[in-house]
Amino acid sequence: MIDNYVYVIVALLPLSALMLVTQTNPYNALVIRAILGAVAALVYSVLGGADVALTEALVGTMLAVTLYVIAVRSSLVMRLGILAQKPDLTEDYITEFIASLRKVIKKHHLRLELVEYPDRDSLKQALLNREIHGICDRSGTSNIDNNPVYQTTIRVHRLFEILQKEFTYPDLKISYITPPNSEDKH
Amino acid sequence: MDSILIAMILALLIPIYEAWQDDDIWQKMLAFASIATKTSIMMLVISVLRDDWSIGVVAVITLSVGEAGLMLLAHLIKRLNEA
């Protein structure tokens, strides 16, 4: 004999699984995965598998989700090298530029991480060594309104495509380079 | 006693719907907290109904693990938005 409520509880499992596969944002999907783990633990214990339910609760809702959040957080990131700002020189323009860049890559669930370098040579060398995904440097001022022109160089082709298509900012030049294939770093 | 459990399942559907339709990550976390607690309480009720101690022990552990997982996840997501 199986009680009627068991059927209703078991039906919650495909419902939450459907919710999980329709998510596009990876972080939202991981929170839904934790919800799926809680529902699965309930289903397993109702069906009599106490040991399976315990494992699902420990691994499914805590360990796997936590580790995956750390993994997604460190891989879905765009590292942009900039020149170190002098403390007396407060430039509003670069913060505005960074804010609008952040808005564009946020649509693709990417995070922006700024890496500061002391001078132009070390900035370029870091890009060639594949330590960062792109560099941003001011290369003079525009003739029309004296705003600084930012020269952005990207070495990841997909990032370059995204920025070229969606990043519309006045006085901005985006270029793409392929660093020499010395070693396999990403 | 089945009617109590059916009412609990209906109450469980409210946070599931909320997690599905709201895109804000903190609303989803809130729904997760609600679901993790509700499922553990349902397991406790079932263990009392069936007089099965092993399910009861699992329910108590799930209750505390759900809260711990929620706190870990909340700290990670909070630091994500700061950086």
Short mmCIF file of C-alpha atoms in Angstrom, two decimals:
data_model
loop_
_atom_site.label_atom_id
_atom_site.label_comp_id
_atom_site.label_asym_id
_atom_site.label_seq_id
_atom_site.Cartn_x
_atom_site.Cartn_y
_atom_site.Cartn_z
CA MET A 1 0.00 0.00 0.00
CA ILE A 2 1.28 3.42 -0.98
CA ASP A 3 -0.26 6.51 0.55
CA ASN A 4 -1.70 9.14 -1.77
CA TYR A 5 0.60 11.95 -0.58
CA VAL A 6 3.65 9.99 -1.78
CA TYR A 7 2.61 10.50 -5.41
CA VAL A 8 2.29 14.26 -4.88
CA ILE A 9 5.71 14.47 -3.18
CA VAL A 10 7.38 12.43 -5.94
CA ALA A 11 5.81 14.77 -8.54
CA LEU A 12 7.75 17.67 -6.96
CA LEU A 13 11.04 16.16 -8.15
CA PRO A 14 10.50 16.52 -11.95
CA LEU A 15 8.92 19.92 -11.28
CA SER A 16 12.07 21.29 -9.62
CA ALA A 17 14.27 19.52 -12.21
CA LEU A 18 12.37 21.35 -14.99
CA MET A 19 12.91 24.62 -13.14
CA LEU A 20 16.63 23.86 -13.00
CA VAL A 21 17.10 23.18 -16.71
CA THR A 22 15.30 26.37 -17.75
CA GLN A 23 17.75 28.65 -15.89
CA THR A 24 20.28 30.67 -17.89
CA ASN A 25 22.21 32.46 -15.14
CA PRO A 26 24.73 29.97 -13.64
CA TYR A 27 24.36 31.29 -10.08
CA ASN A 28 20.55 31.13 -10.19
CA ALA A 29 20.87 27.59 -11.56
CA LEU A 30 23.06 26.61 -8.61
CA VAL A 31 20.54 27.93 -6.07
CA ILE A 32 17.81 25.94 -7.88
CA ARG A 33 20.14 22.91 -7.76
CA ALA A 34 20.24 23.28 -3.96
CA ILE A 35 16.41 23.40 -3.95
CA LEU A 36 16.36 20.24 -6.11
CA GLY A 37 18.68 18.58 -3.58
CA ALA A 38 16.32 19.42 -0.69
CA VAL A 39 13.29 18.08 -2.59
CA ALA A 40 15.22 14.94 -3.62
CA ALA A 41 16.21 14.28 0.01
CA LEU A 42 12.51 14.51 0.95
CA VAL A 43 11.51 12.08 -1.82
CA TYR A 44 14.20 9.54 -0.92
CA SER A 45 13.31 9.54 2.76
CA VAL A 46 9.57 9.21 1.99
CA LEU A 47 10.35 6.18 -0.16
CA GLY A 48 12.34 4.67 2.69
CA GLY A 49 15.93 5.29 1.65
CA ALA A 50 17.23 7.09 4.71
CA ASP A 51 20.89 6.60 3.78
CA VAL A 52 20.39 7.89 0.23
CA ALA A 53 18.51 10.92 1.58
CA LEU A 54 21.34 11.70 3.99
CA THR A 55 23.92 11.53 1.20
CA GLU A 56 21.79 13.72 -1.09
CA ALA A 57 21.38 16.33 1.66
CA LEU A 58 25.10 16.44 2.47
CA VAL A 59 26.47 16.30 -1.07
CA GLY A 60 23.62 17.70 -3.21
CA THR A 61 22.63 20.73 -1.19
CA MET A 62 25.92 21.62 0.51
CA LEU A 63 29.16 20.28 -0.93
CA ALA A 64 28.49 20.21 -4.68
CA VAL A 65 26.73 23.58 -4.78
CA THR A 66 29.39 25.34 -2.69
CA LEU A 67 32.26 23.93 -4.75
CA TYR A 68 30.48 24.78 -8.02
CA VAL A 69 29.87 28.39 -6.91
CA ILE A 70 33.62 28.74 -6.24
CA ALA A 71 34.47 27.14 -9.60
CA VAL A 72 32.04 29.33 -11.59
CA ARG A 73 33.18 32.42 -9.69
CA SER A 74 36.82 31.89 -10.61
CA SER A 75 36.23 30.87 -14.23
CA LEU A 76 33.53 33.32 -15.40
CA VAL A 77 35.78 36.37 -15.03
CA MET A 78 37.35 38.90 -17.39
CA ARG A 79 40.71 40.17 -16.16
CA LEU A 80 41.45 43.64 -17.50
CA GLY A 81 44.87 45.18 -17.01
CA ILE A 82 45.03 48.93 -16.39
CA LEU A 83 47.76 51.36 -15.45
CA ALA A 84 48.01 52.10 -11.74
CA GLN A 85 46.19 55.35 -10.92
CA LYS A 86 48.04 58.07 -9.11
CA PRO A 87 46.22 58.89 -5.88
CA ASP A 88 46.23 62.66 -6.49
CA LEU A 89 44.84 62.25 -10.00
CA THR A 90 41.19 61.35 -9.59
CA GLU A 91 39.80 60.58 -13.01
CA ASP A 92 36.05 60.25 -13.31
CA TYR A 93 36.27 59.18 -16.89
CA ILE A 94 37.92 55.81 -16.23
CA THR A 95 35.40 54.86 -13.55
CA GLU A 96 32.62 55.72 -16.00
CA PHE A 97 34.32 53.60 -18.66
CA ILE A 98 34.74 50.64 -16.26
CA ALA A 99 31.12 50.93 -15.13
CA SER A 100 29.77 50.75 -18.68
CA LEU A 101 32.12 47.87 -19.55
CA ARG A 102 30.92 46.02 -16.44
CA LYS A 103 27.31 46.53 -17.56
CA VAL A 104 28.01 44.97 -20.99
CA ILE A 105 29.80 41.86 -19.73
CA LYS A 106 27.27 41.38 -16.93
CA LYS A 107 24.75 40.42 -19.62
CA HIS A 108 26.97 37.42 -20.35
CA HIS A 109 27.24 36.59 -16.60
CA LEU A 110 30.89 37.64 -16.54
CA ARG A 111 32.64 39.40 -13.70
CA LEU A 112 35.23 42.16 -14.26
CA GLU A 113 38.48 41.99 -12.34
CA LEU A 114 40.90 44.91 -12.59
CA VAL A 115 44.62 44.22 -12.39
CA GLU A 116 46.86 47.25 -11.95
CA TYR A 117 50.33 47.50 -13.44
CA PRO A 118 52.91 50.22 -12.73
CA ASP A 119 53.88 51.07 -16.33
CA ARG A 120 53.00 50.43 -20.00
CA ASP A 121 55.77 47.85 -20.60
CA SER A 122 54.72 45.53 -17.80
CA LEU A 123 51.08 45.95 -18.93
CA LYS A 124 51.94 44.78 -22.44
CA GLN A 125 54.18 42.00 -21.17
CA ALA A 126 51.39 40.68 -18.91
CA LEU A 127 49.05 40.49 -21.92
CA LEU A 128 51.65 38.62 -23.98
CA ASN A 129 52.29 36.24 -21.05
CA ARG A 130 48.52 35.53 -20.93
CA GLU A 131 48.21 36.68 -17.32
CA ILE A 132 45.24 38.88 -18.24
CA HIS A 133 42.55 38.78 -20.96
CA GLY A 134 42.86 42.37 -22.11
CA ILE A 135 44.45 45.71 -21.42
CA CYS A 136 43.02 49.20 -21.44
CA ASP A 137 45.25 52.23 -21.89
CA ARG A 138 44.63 55.89 -22.78
CA SER A 139 46.28 56.84 -26.02
CA GLY A 140 45.87 60.60 -26.21
CA THR A 141 42.78 62.81 -26.38
CA SER A 142 40.17 63.14 -29.09
CA ASN A 143 40.11 66.27 -31.22
CA ILE A 144 36.45 67.10 -30.72
CA ASP A 145 35.80 67.34 -26.99
CA ASN A 146 39.24 66.65 -25.40
CA ASN A 147 38.06 63.46 -23.76
CA PRO A 148 40.77 60.80 -23.40
CA VAL A 149 40.72 58.01 -25.99
CA TYR A 150 40.94 54.50 -24.57
CA GLN A 151 42.81 51.88 -26.55
CA THR A 152 41.54 48.44 -25.49
CA THR A 153 43.37 45.33 -26.61
CA ILE A 154 41.78 41.92 -26.11
CA ARG A 155 43.44 38.54 -26.61
CA VAL A 156 40.36 36.29 -26.23
CA HIS A 157 38.46 36.20 -29.50
CA ARG A 158 35.00 35.60 -28.03
CA LEU A 159 35.42 38.55 -25.64
CA PHE A 160 36.53 40.67 -28.57
CA GLU A 161 33.40 39.70 -30.52
CA ILE A 162 31.13 40.53 -27.59
CA LEU A 163 32.76 43.90 -26.94
CA GLN A 164 32.84 44.84 -30.61
CA LYS A 165 29.17 44.06 -31.03
CA GLU A 166 27.72 45.40 -27.79
CA PHE A 167 30.14 47.86 -26.22
CA THR A 168 29.38 51.30 -27.64
CA TYR A 169 31.36 53.94 -25.83
CA PRO A 170 32.54 57.29 -27.28
CA ASP A 171 36.25 57.56 -28.13
CA LEU A 172 36.98 53.85 -27.79
CA LYS A 173 39.18 51.68 -29.96
CA ILE A 174 39.05 47.90 -29.59
CA SER A 175 41.63 45.68 -31.20
CA TYR A 176 42.40 41.97 -31.11
CA ILE A 177 45.81 40.34 -30.89
CA THR A 178 46.99 36.74 -30.80
CA PRO A 179 49.83 36.33 -28.34
CA PRO A 180 52.65 33.94 -29.40
CA ASN A 181 51.86 30.30 -28.64
CA SER A 182 54.68 29.61 -26.23
CA GLU A 183 52.73 27.59 -23.68
CA ASP A 184 49.17 26.44 -23.16
CA LYS A 185 47.74 28.90 -20.67
CA HIS A 186 44.19 30.20 -20.63
CA MET B 1 -3.41 12.55 8.86
CA ASP B 2 -2.89 12.66 5.11
CA SER B 3 -4.65 16.02 4.91
CA ILE B 4 -1.92 17.61 7.09
CA LEU B 5 0.75 16.42 4.65
CA ILE B 6 -1.25 17.56 1.62
CA ALA B 7 -1.53 21.02 3.23
CA MET B 8 2.26 21.03 3.81
CA ILE B 9 2.87 20.10 0.15
CA LEU B 10 0.63 22.99 -0.94
CA ALA B 11 2.62 25.32 1.35
CA LEU B 12 5.82 23.98 -0.24
CA LEU B 13 4.55 24.96 -3.69
CA ILE B 14 4.53 28.68 -2.71
CA PRO B 15 8.36 29.08 -2.35
CA ILE B 16 8.89 26.80 -5.40
CA TYR B 17 6.77 29.18 -7.49
CA GLU B 18 8.64 32.16 -6.03
CA ALA B 19 12.03 30.61 -6.90
CA TRP B 20 10.83 30.00 -10.45
CA GLN B 21 9.39 33.41 -11.33
CA ASP B 22 11.74 35.84 -9.51
CA ASP B 23 15.08 36.56 -11.19
CA ASP B 24 16.73 38.22 -8.18
CA ILE B 25 19.31 35.85 -6.66
CA TRP B 26 18.47 36.85 -3.08
CA GLN B 27 14.79 36.06 -3.63
CA LYS B 28 15.89 32.63 -4.87
CA MET B 29 18.04 32.18 -1.75
CA LEU B 30 15.06 33.12 0.39
CA ALA B 31 12.95 30.52 -1.42
CA PHE B 32 15.72 27.96 -0.92
CA ALA B 33 15.80 28.66 2.83
CA SER B 34 12.05 28.20 2.98
CA ILE B 35 12.09 24.96 0.94
CA ALA B 36 15.01 23.42 2.85
CA THR B 37 13.26 24.00 6.18
CA LYS B 38 9.83 22.88 4.93
CA THR B 39 11.12 19.62 3.43
CA SER B 40 12.95 18.76 6.68
CA ILE B 41 9.84 19.44 8.77
CA MET B 42 7.82 17.27 6.37
CA MET B 43 10.36 14.47 6.84
CA LEU B 44 10.02 14.83 10.63
CA VAL B 45 6.19 14.63 10.40
CA ILE B 46 6.42 11.52 8.18
CA SER B 47 8.87 9.90 10.59
CA VAL B 48 6.41 10.46 13.47
CA LEU B 49 3.48 9.17 11.35
CA ARG B 50 5.31 5.98 10.41
CA ASP B 51 7.09 5.67 13.76
CA ASP B 52 10.39 5.31 11.86
CA TRP B 53 13.38 6.66 13.79
CA SER B 54 15.90 6.42 10.96
CA ILE B 55 13.90 8.93 8.85
CA GLY B 56 13.68 11.20 11.90
CA VAL B 57 17.46 11.24 12.36
CA VAL B 58 17.93 12.00 8.65
CA ALA B 59 15.36 14.82 8.92
CA VAL B 60 17.21 16.46 11.81
CA ILE B 61 20.56 16.21 9.97
CA THR B 62 18.98 17.59 6.77
CA LEU B 63 17.55 20.51 8.73
CA SER B 64 20.96 21.56 10.07
CA VAL B 65 22.82 20.81 6.82
CA GLY B 66 20.29 22.88 4.85
CA GLU B 67 20.89 25.90 7.10
CA ALA B 68 24.68 25.42 6.92
CA GLY B 69 24.59 25.18 3.14
CA LEU B 70 22.45 28.30 2.99
CA MET B 71 24.96 30.28 5.08
CA LEU B 72 27.95 29.12 3.00
CA LEU B 73 26.14 29.93 -0.25
CA ALA B 74 25.01 33.34 1.03
CA HIS B 75 28.58 34.29 1.99
CA LEU B 76 29.93 33.26 -1.43
CA ILE B 77 27.21 35.14 -3.35
CA LYS B 78 27.64 38.22 -1.15
CA ARG B 79 31.38 38.36 -1.90
CA LEU B 80 30.56 37.86 -5.58
CA ASN B 81 28.49 41.04 -5.69
CA GLU B 82 31.12 43.06 -3.81
CA ALA B 83 34.03 42.26 -6.15
#
